[in-house]
PDB file of C-alpha atoms in Angstrom:
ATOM      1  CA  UNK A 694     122.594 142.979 101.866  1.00 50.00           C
ATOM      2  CA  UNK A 695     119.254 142.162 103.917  1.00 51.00           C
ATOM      3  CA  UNK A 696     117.398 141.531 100.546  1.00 53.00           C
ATOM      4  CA  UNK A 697     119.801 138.995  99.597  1.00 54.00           C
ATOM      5  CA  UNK A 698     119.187 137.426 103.312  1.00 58.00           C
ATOM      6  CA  UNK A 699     115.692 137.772 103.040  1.00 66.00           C
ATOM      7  CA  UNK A 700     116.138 136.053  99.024  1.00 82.00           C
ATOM      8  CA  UNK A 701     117.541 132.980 100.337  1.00 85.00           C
ATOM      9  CA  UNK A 702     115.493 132.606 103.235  1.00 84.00           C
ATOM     10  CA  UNK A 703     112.634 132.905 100.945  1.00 85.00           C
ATOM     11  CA  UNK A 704     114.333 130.078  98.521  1.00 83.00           C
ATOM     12  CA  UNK A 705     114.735 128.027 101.998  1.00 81.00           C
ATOM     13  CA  UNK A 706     111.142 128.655 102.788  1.00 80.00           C
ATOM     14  CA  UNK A 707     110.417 127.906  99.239  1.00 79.00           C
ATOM     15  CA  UNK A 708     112.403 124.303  99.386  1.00 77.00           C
ATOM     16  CA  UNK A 709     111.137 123.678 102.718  1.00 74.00           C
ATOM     17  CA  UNK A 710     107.392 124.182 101.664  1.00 75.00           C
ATOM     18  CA  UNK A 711     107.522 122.245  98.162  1.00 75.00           C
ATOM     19  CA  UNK A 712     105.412 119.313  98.784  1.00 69.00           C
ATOM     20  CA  UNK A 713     107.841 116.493  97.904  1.00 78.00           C
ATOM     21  CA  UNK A 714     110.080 117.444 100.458  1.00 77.00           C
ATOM     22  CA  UNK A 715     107.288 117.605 103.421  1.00 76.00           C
ATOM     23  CA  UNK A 716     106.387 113.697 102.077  1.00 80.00           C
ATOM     24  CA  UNK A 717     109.818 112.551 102.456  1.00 83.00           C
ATOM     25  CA  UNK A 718     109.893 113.990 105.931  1.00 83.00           C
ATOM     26  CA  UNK A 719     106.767 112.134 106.663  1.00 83.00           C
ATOM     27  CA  UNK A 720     108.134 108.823 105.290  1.00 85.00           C
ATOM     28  CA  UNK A 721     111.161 108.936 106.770  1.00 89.00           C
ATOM     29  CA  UNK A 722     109.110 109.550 110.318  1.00 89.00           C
ATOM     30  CA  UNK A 723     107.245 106.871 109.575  1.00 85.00           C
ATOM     31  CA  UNK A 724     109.475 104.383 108.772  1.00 83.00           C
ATOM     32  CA  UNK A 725     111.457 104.907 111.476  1.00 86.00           C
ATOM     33  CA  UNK A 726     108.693 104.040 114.181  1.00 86.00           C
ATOM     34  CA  UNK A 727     107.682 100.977 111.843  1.00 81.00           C
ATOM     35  CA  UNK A 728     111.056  99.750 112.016  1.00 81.00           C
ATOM     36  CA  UNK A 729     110.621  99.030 115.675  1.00 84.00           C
ATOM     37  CA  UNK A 730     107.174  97.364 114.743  1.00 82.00           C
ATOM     38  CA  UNK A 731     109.225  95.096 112.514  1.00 76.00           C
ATOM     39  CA  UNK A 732     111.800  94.168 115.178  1.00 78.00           C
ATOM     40  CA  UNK A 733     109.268  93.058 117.560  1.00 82.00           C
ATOM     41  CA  UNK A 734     107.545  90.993 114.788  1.00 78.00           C
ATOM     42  CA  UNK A 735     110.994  89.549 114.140  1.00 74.00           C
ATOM     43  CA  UNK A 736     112.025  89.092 117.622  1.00 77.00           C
ATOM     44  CA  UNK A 737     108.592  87.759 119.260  1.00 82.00           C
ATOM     45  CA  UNK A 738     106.918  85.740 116.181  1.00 80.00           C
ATOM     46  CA  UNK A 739     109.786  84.866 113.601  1.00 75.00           C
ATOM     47  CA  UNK A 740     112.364  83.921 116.087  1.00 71.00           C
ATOM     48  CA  UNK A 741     110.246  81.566 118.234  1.00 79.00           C
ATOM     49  CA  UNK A 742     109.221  80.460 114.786  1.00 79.00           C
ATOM     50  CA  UNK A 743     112.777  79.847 114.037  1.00 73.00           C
ATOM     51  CA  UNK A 744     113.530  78.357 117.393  1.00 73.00           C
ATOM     52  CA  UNK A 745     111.334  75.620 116.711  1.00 80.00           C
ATOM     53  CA  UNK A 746     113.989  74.258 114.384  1.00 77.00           C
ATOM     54  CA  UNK A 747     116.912  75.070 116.343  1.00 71.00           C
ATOM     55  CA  UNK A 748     118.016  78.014 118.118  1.00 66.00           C
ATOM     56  CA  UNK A 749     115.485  81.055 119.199  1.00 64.00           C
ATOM     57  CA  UNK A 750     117.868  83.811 119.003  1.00 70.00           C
ATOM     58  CA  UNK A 751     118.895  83.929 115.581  1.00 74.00           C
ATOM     59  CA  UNK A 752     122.451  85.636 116.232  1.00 74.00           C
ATOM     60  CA  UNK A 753     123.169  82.434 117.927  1.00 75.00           C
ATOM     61  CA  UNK A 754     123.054  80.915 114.012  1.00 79.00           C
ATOM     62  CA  UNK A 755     126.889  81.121 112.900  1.00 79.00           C
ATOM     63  CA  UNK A 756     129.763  78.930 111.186  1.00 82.00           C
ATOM     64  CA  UNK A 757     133.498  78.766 112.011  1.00 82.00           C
ATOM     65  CA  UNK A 758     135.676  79.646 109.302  1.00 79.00           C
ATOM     66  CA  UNK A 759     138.932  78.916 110.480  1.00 74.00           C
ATOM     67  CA  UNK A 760     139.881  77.808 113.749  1.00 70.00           C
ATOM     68  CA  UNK A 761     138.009  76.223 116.784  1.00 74.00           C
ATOM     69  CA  UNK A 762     135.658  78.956 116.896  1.00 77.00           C
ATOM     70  CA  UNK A 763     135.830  78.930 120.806  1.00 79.00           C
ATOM     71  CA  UNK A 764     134.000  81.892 123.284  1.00 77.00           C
ATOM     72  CA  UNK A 765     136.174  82.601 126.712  1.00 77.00           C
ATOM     73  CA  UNK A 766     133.127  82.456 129.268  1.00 79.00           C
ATOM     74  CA  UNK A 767     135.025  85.267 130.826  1.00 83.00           C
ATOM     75  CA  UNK A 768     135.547  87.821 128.171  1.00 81.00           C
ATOM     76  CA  UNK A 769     133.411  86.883 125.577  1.00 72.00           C
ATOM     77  CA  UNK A 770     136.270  87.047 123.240  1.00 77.00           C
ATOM     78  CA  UNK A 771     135.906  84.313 119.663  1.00 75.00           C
ATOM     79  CA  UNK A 772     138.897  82.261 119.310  1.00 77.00           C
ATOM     80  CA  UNK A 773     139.216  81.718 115.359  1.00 76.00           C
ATOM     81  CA  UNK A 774     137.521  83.393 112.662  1.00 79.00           C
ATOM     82  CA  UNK A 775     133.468  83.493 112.840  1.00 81.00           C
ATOM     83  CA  UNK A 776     130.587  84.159 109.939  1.00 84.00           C
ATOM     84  CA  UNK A 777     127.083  85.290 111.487  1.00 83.00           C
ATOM     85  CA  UNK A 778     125.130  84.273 109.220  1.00 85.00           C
ATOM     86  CA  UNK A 779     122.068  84.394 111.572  1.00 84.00           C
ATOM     87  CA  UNK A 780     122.640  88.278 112.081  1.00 84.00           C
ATOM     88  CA  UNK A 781     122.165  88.395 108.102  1.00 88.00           C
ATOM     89  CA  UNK A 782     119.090  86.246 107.860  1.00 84.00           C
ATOM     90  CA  UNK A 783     117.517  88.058 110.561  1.00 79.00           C
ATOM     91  CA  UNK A 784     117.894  91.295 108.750  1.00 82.00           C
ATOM     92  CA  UNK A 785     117.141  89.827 105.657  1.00 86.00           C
ATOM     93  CA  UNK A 786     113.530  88.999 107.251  1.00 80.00           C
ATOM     94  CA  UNK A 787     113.249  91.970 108.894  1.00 76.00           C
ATOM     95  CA  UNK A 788     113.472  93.720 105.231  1.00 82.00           C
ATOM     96  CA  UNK A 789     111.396  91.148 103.907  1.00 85.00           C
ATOM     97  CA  UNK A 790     108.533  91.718 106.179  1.00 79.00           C
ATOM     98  CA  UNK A 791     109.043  95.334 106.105  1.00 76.00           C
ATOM     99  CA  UNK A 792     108.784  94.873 101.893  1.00 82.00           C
ATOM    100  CA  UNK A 793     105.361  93.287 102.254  1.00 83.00           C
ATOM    101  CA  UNK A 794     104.030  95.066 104.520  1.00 77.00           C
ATOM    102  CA  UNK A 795     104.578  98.474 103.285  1.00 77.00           C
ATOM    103  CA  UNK A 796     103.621  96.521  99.903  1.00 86.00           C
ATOM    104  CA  UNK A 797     100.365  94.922 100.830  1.00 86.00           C
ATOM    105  CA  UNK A 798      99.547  97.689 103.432  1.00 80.00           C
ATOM    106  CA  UNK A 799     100.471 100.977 101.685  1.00 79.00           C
ATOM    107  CA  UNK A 800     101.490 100.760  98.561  1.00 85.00           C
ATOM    108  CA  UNK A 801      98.597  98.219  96.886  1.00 90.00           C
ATOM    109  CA  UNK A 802      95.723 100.023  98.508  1.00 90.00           C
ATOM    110  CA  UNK A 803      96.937 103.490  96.949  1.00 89.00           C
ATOM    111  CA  UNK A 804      97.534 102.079  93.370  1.00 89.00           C
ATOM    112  CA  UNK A 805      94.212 100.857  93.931  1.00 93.00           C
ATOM    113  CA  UNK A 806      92.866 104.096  95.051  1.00 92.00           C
ATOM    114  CA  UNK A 807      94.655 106.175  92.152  1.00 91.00           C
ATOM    115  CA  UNK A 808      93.527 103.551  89.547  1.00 92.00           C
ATOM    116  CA  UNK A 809      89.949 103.948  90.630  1.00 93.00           C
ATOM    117  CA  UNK A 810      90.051 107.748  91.047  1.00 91.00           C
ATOM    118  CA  UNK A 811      91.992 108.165  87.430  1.00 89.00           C
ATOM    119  CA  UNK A 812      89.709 105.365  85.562  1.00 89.00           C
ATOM    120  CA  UNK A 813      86.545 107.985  87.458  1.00 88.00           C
ATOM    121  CA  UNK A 814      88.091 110.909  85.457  1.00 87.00           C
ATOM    122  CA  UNK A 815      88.987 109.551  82.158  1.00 84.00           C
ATOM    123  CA  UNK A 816      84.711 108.620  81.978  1.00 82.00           C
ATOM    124  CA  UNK A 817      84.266 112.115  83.592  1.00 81.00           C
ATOM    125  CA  UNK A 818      86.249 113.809  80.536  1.00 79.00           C
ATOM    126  CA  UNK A 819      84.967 111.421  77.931  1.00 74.00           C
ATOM    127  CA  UNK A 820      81.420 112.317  78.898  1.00 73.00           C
ATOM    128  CA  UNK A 821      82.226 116.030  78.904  1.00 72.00           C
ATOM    129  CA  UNK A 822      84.074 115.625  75.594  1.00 70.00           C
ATOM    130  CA  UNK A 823      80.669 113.872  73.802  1.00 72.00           C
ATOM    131  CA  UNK A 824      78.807 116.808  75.386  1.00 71.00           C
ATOM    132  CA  UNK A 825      81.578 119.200  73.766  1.00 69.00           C
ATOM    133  CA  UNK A 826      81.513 117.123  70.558  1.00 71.00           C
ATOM    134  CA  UNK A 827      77.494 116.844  70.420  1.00 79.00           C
ATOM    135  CA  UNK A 828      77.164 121.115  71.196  1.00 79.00           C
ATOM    136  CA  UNK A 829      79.994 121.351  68.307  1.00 80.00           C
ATOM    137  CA  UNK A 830      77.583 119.567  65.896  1.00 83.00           C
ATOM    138  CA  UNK A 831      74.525 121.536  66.906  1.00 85.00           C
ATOM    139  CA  UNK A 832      76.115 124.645  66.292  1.00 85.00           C
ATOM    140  CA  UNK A 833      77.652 123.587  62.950  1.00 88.00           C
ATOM    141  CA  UNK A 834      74.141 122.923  62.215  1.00 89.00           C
ATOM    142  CA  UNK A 835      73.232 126.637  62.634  1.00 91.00           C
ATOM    143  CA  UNK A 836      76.077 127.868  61.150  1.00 92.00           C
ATOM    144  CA  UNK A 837      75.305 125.637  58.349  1.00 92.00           C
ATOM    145  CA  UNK A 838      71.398 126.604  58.207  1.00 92.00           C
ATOM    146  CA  UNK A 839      72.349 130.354  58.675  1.00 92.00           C
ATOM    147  CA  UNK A 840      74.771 130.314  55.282  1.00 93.00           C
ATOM    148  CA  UNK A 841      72.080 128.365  53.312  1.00 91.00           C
ATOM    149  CA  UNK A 842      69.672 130.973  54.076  1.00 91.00           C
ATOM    150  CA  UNK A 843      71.656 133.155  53.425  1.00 90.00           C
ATOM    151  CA  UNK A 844      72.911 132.628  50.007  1.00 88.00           C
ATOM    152  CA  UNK A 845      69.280 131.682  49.306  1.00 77.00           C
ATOM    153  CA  UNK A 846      69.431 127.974  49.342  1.00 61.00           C
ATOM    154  CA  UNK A 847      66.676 126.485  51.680  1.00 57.00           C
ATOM    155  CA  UNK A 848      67.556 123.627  53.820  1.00 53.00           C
ATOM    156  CA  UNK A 849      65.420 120.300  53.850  1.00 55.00           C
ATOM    157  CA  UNK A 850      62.701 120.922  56.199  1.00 52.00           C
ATOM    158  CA  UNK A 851      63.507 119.503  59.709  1.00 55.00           C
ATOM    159  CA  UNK A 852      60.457 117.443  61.338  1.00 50.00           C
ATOM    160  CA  UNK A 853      58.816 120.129  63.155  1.00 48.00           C
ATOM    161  CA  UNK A 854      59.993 123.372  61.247  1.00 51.00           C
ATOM    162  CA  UNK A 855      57.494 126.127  60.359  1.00 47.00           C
ATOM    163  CA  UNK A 856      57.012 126.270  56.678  1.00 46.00           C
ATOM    164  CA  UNK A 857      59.786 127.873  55.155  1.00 47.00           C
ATOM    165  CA  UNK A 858      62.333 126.004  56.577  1.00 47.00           C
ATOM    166  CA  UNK A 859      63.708 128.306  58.636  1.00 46.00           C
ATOM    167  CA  UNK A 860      61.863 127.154  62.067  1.00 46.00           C
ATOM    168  CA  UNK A 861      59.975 130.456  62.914  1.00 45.00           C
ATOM    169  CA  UNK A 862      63.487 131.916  63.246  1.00 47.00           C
ATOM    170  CA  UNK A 863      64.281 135.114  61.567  1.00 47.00           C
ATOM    171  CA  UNK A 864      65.526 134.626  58.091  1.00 47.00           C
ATOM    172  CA  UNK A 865      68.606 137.703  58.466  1.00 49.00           C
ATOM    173  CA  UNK A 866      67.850 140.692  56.239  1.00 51.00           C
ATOM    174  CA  UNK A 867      65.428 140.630  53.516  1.00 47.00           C
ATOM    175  CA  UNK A 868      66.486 142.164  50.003  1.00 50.00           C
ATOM    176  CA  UNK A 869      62.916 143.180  48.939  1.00 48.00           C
ATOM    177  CA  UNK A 870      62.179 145.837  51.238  1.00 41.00           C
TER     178      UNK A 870
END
């Protein structure tokens, strides 16, 4: 029974360790202490912005469906039927700021990054794969002048060979001895 504790814990460890899990975590830490960076953009530059036009408080932006659409002073109670729309555009430009922010700030920058740092490998493997294609040919060469001399064919004389063709290299076995 304690290795089938000890199995799951492990599989809990295991969850708890894989490394999308600890970025979520992060992201959702993160965006929870941005969000109150985003209300106070909202509240102290977008609604003064806003209450240029009308109203600084955009809660105070709402329409009267049905009814006078009256407030009691006393108990703060609506008489009639009220849409807020203000409460919706103000969240609507909270999550619009948030958007571009995380966007322009985050986001951007990293595709940037990872563009940069994959465009840096693909010329890091193509130059390794010329080297790899370039040794290839050189040692089809000498496989190539190894079988001629071999079967007893000679090989056109490279610029630079020792007479003979064969460079100063050892020829293999000779049958004449």
């Amino acid at each position: 029974m304690s290795e089938k504790k000890v199995s799951v814990l492990e599989g809990f460890k295991a969850f708890l360790m894989r490394g999308n899990v600890i970025d979520l975590a992060v992201a959702v830490v993160i965006g929870a202490a941005f969000t109150n960076i985003v209300n106070a953009v909202v509240k102290g530059v977008i609604n003064p912005l806003v209450g240029a036009f009308g109203t600084q408080d955009l809660d105070n932006y709402r329409s009267c469906l049905q009814g006078p659409c009256t407030t009691d002073p006393k108990t703060g109670e609506v008489d009639g039927i009220e849409i807020l729309w203000g409460s919706v555009l103000s969240a609507t430009l909270s999550f619009l700021i948030t958007a571009a922010v995380v966007y322009f700030l985050m986001v951007l920058p990293m595709a940037k990054y990872l563009a940069r740092r994959a465009a840096m490998q693909a010329a890091k493997e193509g130059v390794q794969e010329k080297i790899e294609v370039s040794e290839l040919e050189v040692l089809k060469e000498i496989r190539d002048e190894l079988v001629a001399q071999r079967s007893g064919g000679t090989s056109a004389p490279e610029p630079g060979d020792a007479p003979g063709g064969a460079g100063g290299a050892a020829a293999g076995p000779r049958e004449d001895r």
